[in-house]
Amino acid sequence: MSIDANRFRTLFPRLCGTLTDAALAPLLECLRPRPFAEGEQLCRQGAHAARAIFILRGEVELRVSAPDVTITLGVLDAGRWTNTIPLIEPGQAEFDVWGRTAGSAVEMTYGDFLALRRDHPGTARVFLGGVISDLSLRLRASELAVGKKSTPPTHSVMRRATGWLGGAVLPPEPEPMVIGEDI
Amino acid sequence: MLHQLLENDWLFDDFSARELEQLANAMSEREVYSGEVLVLEDERPDRLFVLLEGAVEVSRKQDGAERVIAKLGPGSMFGLLALLDRGRRAATCVARGRGKVAEMPRDAFDLLYKSNAPLADKFQYAIARQLARDVKQMTRVLIAEALG
């Protein structure tokens, strides 16, 4: 089952760029539906992570735990995504992802992304451009946040799309570079 | 030859010999001395670096002092973030010990990153890999701080 192109485009404009419907189709075809329930765990800290999660409806919560403490890193809702790093370099998940409400998402595995790069490089390029733009924001936010450890509960909410703000204030979002405009 | 040095870099392990040559043609190689400031926080970016030999310390200003946030070894790309988001340098990068870097001027970076050539696809992926590694490292630092 493929997700509706217009809905995906509306929710994730940065991942779609200026792709035509025909160019976007291969991306949508490799996304797998992932409904989730309130309190359901979608990803476990420390487990092998090999799929990205794109939220269509509802909210998920990102949590990280140590032996005697669990903190909420952030809450993501429709149009946000998480776990894109495993599309580039699979490895251990850094945090838990839990359904905060019931909702639905779509997932993309590392293998799906490799196939997209191989078979539809133009589409993969635009998609990866969006992922890179997001990772850049996260890195910028992280570097601002280091050393500015806040105390609960203010550290508990990450209100920006996928940033690890920890209380940091982001500068105005710069204009990202646009690639593959002719695809 | 620079393309032979780049061949050993994990970021470019899927580049063909021809593609490595093309990449090397967009870069220049030079030696760096210990203590040399390669990237200065808050400056406008003018180039991308690939560390070929030696070590680089990454730091940020914090409460009037420099706080080291990462140490890089050979094979790392740095000076990337400000080129991507068109902001200012996020951190200062200083060579620790003698080393060697490859530099790509901003114009060449923009040209290659925005190009539709097959080489650009691989270059973009190499950037994504470096960025993913950087984000993971910073995430670990932040989580460690948050967990105390």
Coordinates of C-alpha atoms in Angstrom, one line a residue:
Chain A
M1 CA 0.0 0.0 0.0
S2 CA 1.4 3.3 -1.0
I3 CA 0.9 6.6 0.9
D4 CA -1.0 9.4 -0.8
A5 CA 1.5 11.6 -2.6
N6 CA -0.2 14.9 -1.7
R7 CA -0.4 14.0 2.0
F8 CA 3.2 13.0 2.1
R9 CA 4.2 16.2 0.2
T10 CA 2.2 18.3 2.6
L11 CA 3.6 16.7 5.7
F12 CA 7.2 16.3 4.5
P13 CA 7.9 19.1 2.0
R14 CA 11.6 19.1 2.8
L15 CA 12.0 15.4 1.8
C16 CA 10.1 15.9 -1.4
G17 CA 11.7 19.1 -2.8
T18 CA 10.4 19.8 -6.2
L19 CA 10.0 16.1 -7.2
T20 CA 7.2 15.5 -9.7
D21 CA 4.6 12.9 -8.7
A22 CA 6.3 10.4 -11.0
A23 CA 9.7 11.0 -9.4
L24 CA 8.2 10.9 -5.9
A25 CA 6.4 7.6 -6.5
P26 CA 9.4 5.3 -6.0
L27 CA 10.1 7.0 -2.6
L28 CA 6.5 6.4 -1.5
E29 CA 6.6 2.8 -2.7
C30 CA 9.4 1.9 -0.4
L31 CA 7.7 3.3 2.7
R32 CA 5.9 0.8 4.9
P33 CA 2.9 1.6 7.0
R34 CA 3.5 1.5 10.8
P35 CA 0.5 2.1 12.9
F36 CA 1.2 2.4 16.6
A37 CA -0.8 2.4 19.8
E38 CA -0.5 4.6 22.9
G39 CA 2.3 3.2 25.0
E40 CA 3.7 1.0 22.2
Q41 CA 7.5 0.9 21.8
L42 CA 8.6 1.5 18.2
C43 CA 12.3 1.5 18.8
R44 CA 14.4 0.4 21.8
Q45 CA 17.5 2.1 23.0
G46 CA 20.6 -0.1 22.4
A47 CA 18.8 -2.3 19.8
H48 CA 20.0 -2.5 16.2
A49 CA 18.3 0.4 14.4
A50 CA 17.8 0.1 10.7
R51 CA 14.7 2.1 9.9
A52 CA 13.6 5.7 9.8
I53 CA 10.2 6.6 11.2
F54 CA 8.0 9.4 9.6
I55 CA 5.0 10.4 11.6
L56 CA 1.7 10.8 9.8
R57 CA -0.7 11.1 12.7
G58 CA -0.4 11.1 16.5
E59 CA 2.7 11.6 18.6
V60 CA 5.7 9.7 19.6
E61 CA 8.0 10.4 22.5
L62 CA 11.8 9.9 22.5
R63 CA 13.3 8.7 25.7
V64 CA 16.7 7.8 27.0
S65 CA 17.4 5.8 30.1
A66 CA 20.2 5.2 32.5
P67 CA 20.0 2.7 35.4
D68 CA 18.2 5.1 37.7
V69 CA 16.7 7.7 35.4
T70 CA 14.7 8.1 32.3
I71 CA 14.3 11.4 30.5
T72 CA 12.2 12.5 27.7
L73 CA 14.2 14.0 24.9
G74 CA 11.3 15.2 22.9
V75 CA 7.9 14.7 21.4
L76 CA 7.3 14.4 17.7
D77 CA 4.0 14.8 15.9
A78 CA 2.7 14.6 12.3
G79 CA 5.2 15.8 9.8
R80 CA 8.2 15.1 12.0
W81 CA 10.6 12.2 11.6
T82 CA 13.3 10.4 13.6
N83 CA 15.9 7.7 13.2
T84 CA 17.1 8.7 9.8
I85 CA 20.8 8.1 10.7
P86 CA 20.2 4.3 10.3
L87 CA 19.4 4.9 6.7
I88 CA 23.0 6.2 6.3
E89 CA 24.8 4.1 8.9
P90 CA 22.9 1.4 10.7
G91 CA 23.9 0.9 14.3
Q92 CA 22.5 0.9 17.8
A93 CA 19.5 3.1 18.6
E94 CA 20.5 6.0 20.9
F95 CA 17.0 6.2 22.4
D96 CA 13.6 4.6 22.8
V97 CA 10.7 5.7 20.6
W98 CA 7.3 5.2 22.2
G99 CA 3.8 5.9 21.0
R100 CA 2.6 8.9 23.1
T101 CA -0.8 8.6 21.5
A102 CA -2.2 6.2 19.0
G103 CA -1.2 7.1 15.5
S104 CA 0.4 6.1 12.3
A105 CA 3.7 6.4 10.7
V106 CA 5.6 5.1 7.7
E107 CA 9.0 3.4 7.9
M108 CA 11.9 3.1 5.6
T109 CA 14.6 0.6 6.1
Y110 CA 18.3 0.8 5.3
G111 CA 17.8 -1.7 2.5
D112 CA 14.9 0.3 1.1
F113 CA 17.1 3.3 0.9
L114 CA 20.0 1.5 -0.7
A115 CA 17.5 0.2 -3.3
L116 CA 16.2 3.7 -3.9
R117 CA 19.7 5.0 -4.4
R118 CA 20.5 2.3 -6.8
D119 CA 17.3 2.4 -8.9
H120 CA 16.1 6.0 -8.6
P121 CA 19.2 8.0 -7.8
G122 CA 17.5 11.4 -8.6
T123 CA 14.7 10.7 -6.2
A124 CA 17.1 9.4 -3.5
R125 CA 19.2 12.5 -3.9
V126 CA 16.4 14.9 -3.2
F127 CA 15.2 12.8 -0.3
L128 CA 18.8 12.6 1.2
G129 CA 19.1 16.4 0.7
G130 CA 16.2 16.8 3.0
V131 CA 17.7 14.4 5.5
I132 CA 21.0 16.2 5.4
S133 CA 19.3 19.5 5.9
D134 CA 17.6 18.1 9.0
L135 CA 20.8 16.5 10.3
S136 CA 22.5 19.9 9.9
L137 CA 19.9 21.5 12.0
R138 CA 20.3 18.9 14.7
L139 CA 24.0 19.2 14.7
R140 CA 23.8 23.0 14.9
A141 CA 21.3 22.7 17.8
S142 CA 23.4 20.1 19.5
E143 CA 26.5 22.2 19.4
L144 CA 24.6 25.1 20.9
A145 CA 23.2 22.9 23.6
V146 CA 26.4 21.2 24.8
G147 CA 27.3 22.5 28.3
K148 CA 23.9 24.2 28.7
K149 CA 22.4 21.3 30.7
S150 CA 19.0 22.3 31.9
T151 CA 17.1 20.7 34.8
P152 CA 13.8 18.9 34.7
P153 CA 11.3 19.5 33.5
T154 CA 12.6 22.1 31.1
H155 CA 15.0 19.7 29.5
S156 CA 12.2 17.3 28.8
V157 CA 10.7 18.7 25.7
M158 CA 12.3 19.0 22.3
R159 CA 9.9 21.2 20.5
R160 CA 11.7 21.6 17.2
A161 CA 11.3 19.1 14.5
T162 CA 14.1 16.7 15.4
G163 CA 16.5 18.8 17.3
W164 CA 18.3 17.9 20.5
L165 CA 17.9 21.3 22.0
G166 CA 18.3 20.7 25.6
G167 CA 17.1 24.3 26.2
A168 CA 19.3 25.8 23.5
V169 CA 17.9 28.6 21.3
L170 CA 18.4 28.0 17.6
P171 CA 19.4 30.9 15.3
P172 CA 16.9 31.7 12.5
E173 CA 16.8 28.8 10.1
P174 CA 19.0 29.6 7.1
E175 CA 18.0 28.9 3.6
P176 CA 19.1 25.3 2.8
M177 CA 20.9 24.5 -0.4
V178 CA 18.6 23.2 -3.0
I179 CA 19.7 20.3 -5.1
G180 CA 18.3 18.3 -8.0
E181 CA 15.7 21.0 -8.9
D182 CA 15.3 19.6 -12.3
I183 CA 14.2 16.2 -11.2
Chain B
M1 CA 49.0 12.0 -5.1
L2 CA 45.9 13.3 -3.3
H3 CA 43.5 10.9 -4.9
Q4 CA 45.5 8.0 -3.5
L5 CA 45.3 9.5 0.0
L6 CA 41.5 10.0 -0.4
E7 CA 41.2 6.4 -1.5
N8 CA 42.1 5.3 2.1
D9 CA 39.3 7.5 3.5
W10 CA 36.2 5.5 4.7
L11 CA 34.0 8.3 3.5
F12 CA 35.0 7.7 -0.1
D13 CA 35.1 3.9 -0.1
D14 CA 32.5 3.6 -2.8
F15 CA 34.2 6.0 -5.2
S16 CA 35.8 4.6 -8.3
A17 CA 39.4 5.5 -9.1
R18 CA 38.1 7.9 -11.7
E19 CA 35.7 9.6 -9.3
L20 CA 38.5 9.9 -6.7
E21 CA 40.6 11.7 -9.3
Q22 CA 37.7 14.0 -10.1
L23 CA 37.2 14.7 -6.4
A24 CA 40.9 15.3 -5.9
N25 CA 40.9 17.8 -8.8
A26 CA 38.5 19.9 -6.8
M27 CA 40.7 19.9 -3.8
S28 CA 44.3 20.8 -2.8
E29 CA 46.5 19.2 -0.3
R30 CA 48.7 20.9 2.3
E31 CA 50.6 20.3 5.5
V32 CA 49.4 21.8 8.8
Y33 CA 51.4 22.7 11.9
S34 CA 50.5 22.0 15.5
G35 CA 48.3 24.7 16.9
E36 CA 47.2 26.0 13.5
V37 CA 43.7 27.3 13.5
L38 CA 42.0 25.7 10.5
V39 CA 38.4 26.8 11.3
L40 CA 37.4 29.7 13.6
E41 CA 34.1 29.7 15.3
D42 CA 31.7 32.4 14.1
E43 CA 33.6 33.1 10.9
R44 CA 32.0 32.8 7.5
P45 CA 33.0 29.5 5.9
D46 CA 35.3 29.5 2.8
R47 CA 36.3 25.8 2.5
L48 CA 35.7 22.2 3.4
F49 CA 38.5 20.1 5.0
V50 CA 39.3 16.4 4.9
L51 CA 41.9 15.4 7.5
L52 CA 44.4 13.1 5.7
E53 CA 47.0 12.8 8.5
G54 CA 47.3 13.9 12.1
A55 CA 44.7 15.1 14.6
V56 CA 42.3 18.0 15.0
E57 CA 40.6 19.3 18.1
V58 CA 37.1 20.8 17.9
S59 CA 36.1 23.4 20.5
R60 CA 33.4 26.0 21.2
K61 CA 33.5 29.1 23.3
Q62 CA 31.7 28.6 26.5
D63 CA 31.6 31.0 29.5
G64 CA 34.7 32.7 28.2
A65 CA 36.7 29.6 27.7
E66 CA 37.2 27.0 25.0
R67 CA 35.5 23.7 25.6
V68 CA 36.7 20.8 23.5
I69 CA 33.7 19.0 22.1
A70 CA 35.4 16.5 19.7
K71 CA 38.7 15.1 18.6
L72 CA 39.1 14.1 15.0
G73 CA 41.5 11.6 13.4
P74 CA 42.5 10.9 9.8
G75 CA 39.5 10.3 7.5
S76 CA 37.3 13.0 9.0
M77 CA 35.6 15.7 7.0
F78 CA 35.2 19.0 8.9
G79 CA 34.1 22.5 8.3
L80 CA 31.0 21.0 6.8
L81 CA 28.1 22.4 8.7
A82 CA 28.4 26.1 7.8
L83 CA 28.8 25.2 4.1
L84 CA 25.6 23.2 4.2
D85 CA 23.4 25.6 6.2
R86 CA 25.0 28.8 5.0
G87 CA 25.6 29.9 8.6
R88 CA 28.7 30.7 10.4
R89 CA 31.3 28.3 11.7
A90 CA 29.9 26.4 14.6
A91 CA 33.2 25.6 16.3
T92 CA 36.9 26.1 16.1
C93 CA 39.2 23.4 14.7
V94 CA 42.8 23.4 15.6
A95 CA 45.5 21.0 14.4
R96 CA 47.1 19.0 17.2
G97 CA 50.6 18.0 16.0
R98 CA 51.8 18.1 12.4
G99 CA 49.3 16.8 9.8
K100 CA 48.0 17.0 6.4
V101 CA 44.6 18.2 5.1
A102 CA 42.8 18.4 1.7
E103 CA 40.8 21.6 1.2
M104 CA 37.9 22.2 -1.1
P105 CA 37.1 25.9 -1.7
R106 CA 33.5 26.9 -1.1
D107 CA 32.7 27.5 -4.8
A108 CA 33.9 24.0 -5.7
F109 CA 31.9 22.6 -2.8
D110 CA 28.7 24.4 -3.9
L111 CA 29.2 23.4 -7.5
L112 CA 29.7 19.7 -6.7
Y113 CA 27.0 19.5 -4.1
K114 CA 24.4 21.0 -6.3
S115 CA 25.5 19.2 -9.5
N116 CA 23.5 16.4 -11.0
A117 CA 26.6 14.5 -12.0
P118 CA 26.9 10.9 -10.7
L119 CA 29.9 12.0 -8.6
A120 CA 27.7 14.4 -6.8
D121 CA 25.5 11.6 -5.6
K122 CA 28.4 9.9 -4.0
F123 CA 29.8 13.1 -2.6
Q124 CA 26.4 13.8 -1.1
Y125 CA 26.3 10.4 0.5
A126 CA 29.8 10.9 1.9
I127 CA 28.6 14.2 3.5
A128 CA 25.6 12.4 4.9
R129 CA 27.9 9.8 6.5
Q130 CA 30.1 12.3 8.1
L131 CA 27.1 14.3 9.3
A132 CA 25.5 11.2 10.7
R133 CA 28.6 10.4 12.6
D134 CA 28.9 14.0 14.0
V135 CA 25.3 14.0 15.1
K136 CA 25.6 10.7 16.8
Q137 CA 28.7 11.9 18.7
M138 CA 27.0 15.1 19.8
T139 CA 23.9 13.2 20.7
R140 CA 25.9 10.9 23.0
V141 CA 27.5 14.0 24.6
L142 CA 24.1 15.6 25.2
I143 CA 22.6 12.4 26.5
A144 CA 25.5 11.9 28.9
E145 CA 25.1 15.5 30.1
A146 CA 21.4 15.1 30.5
L147 CA 21.7 11.8 32.4
G148 CA 24.4 13.4 34.6

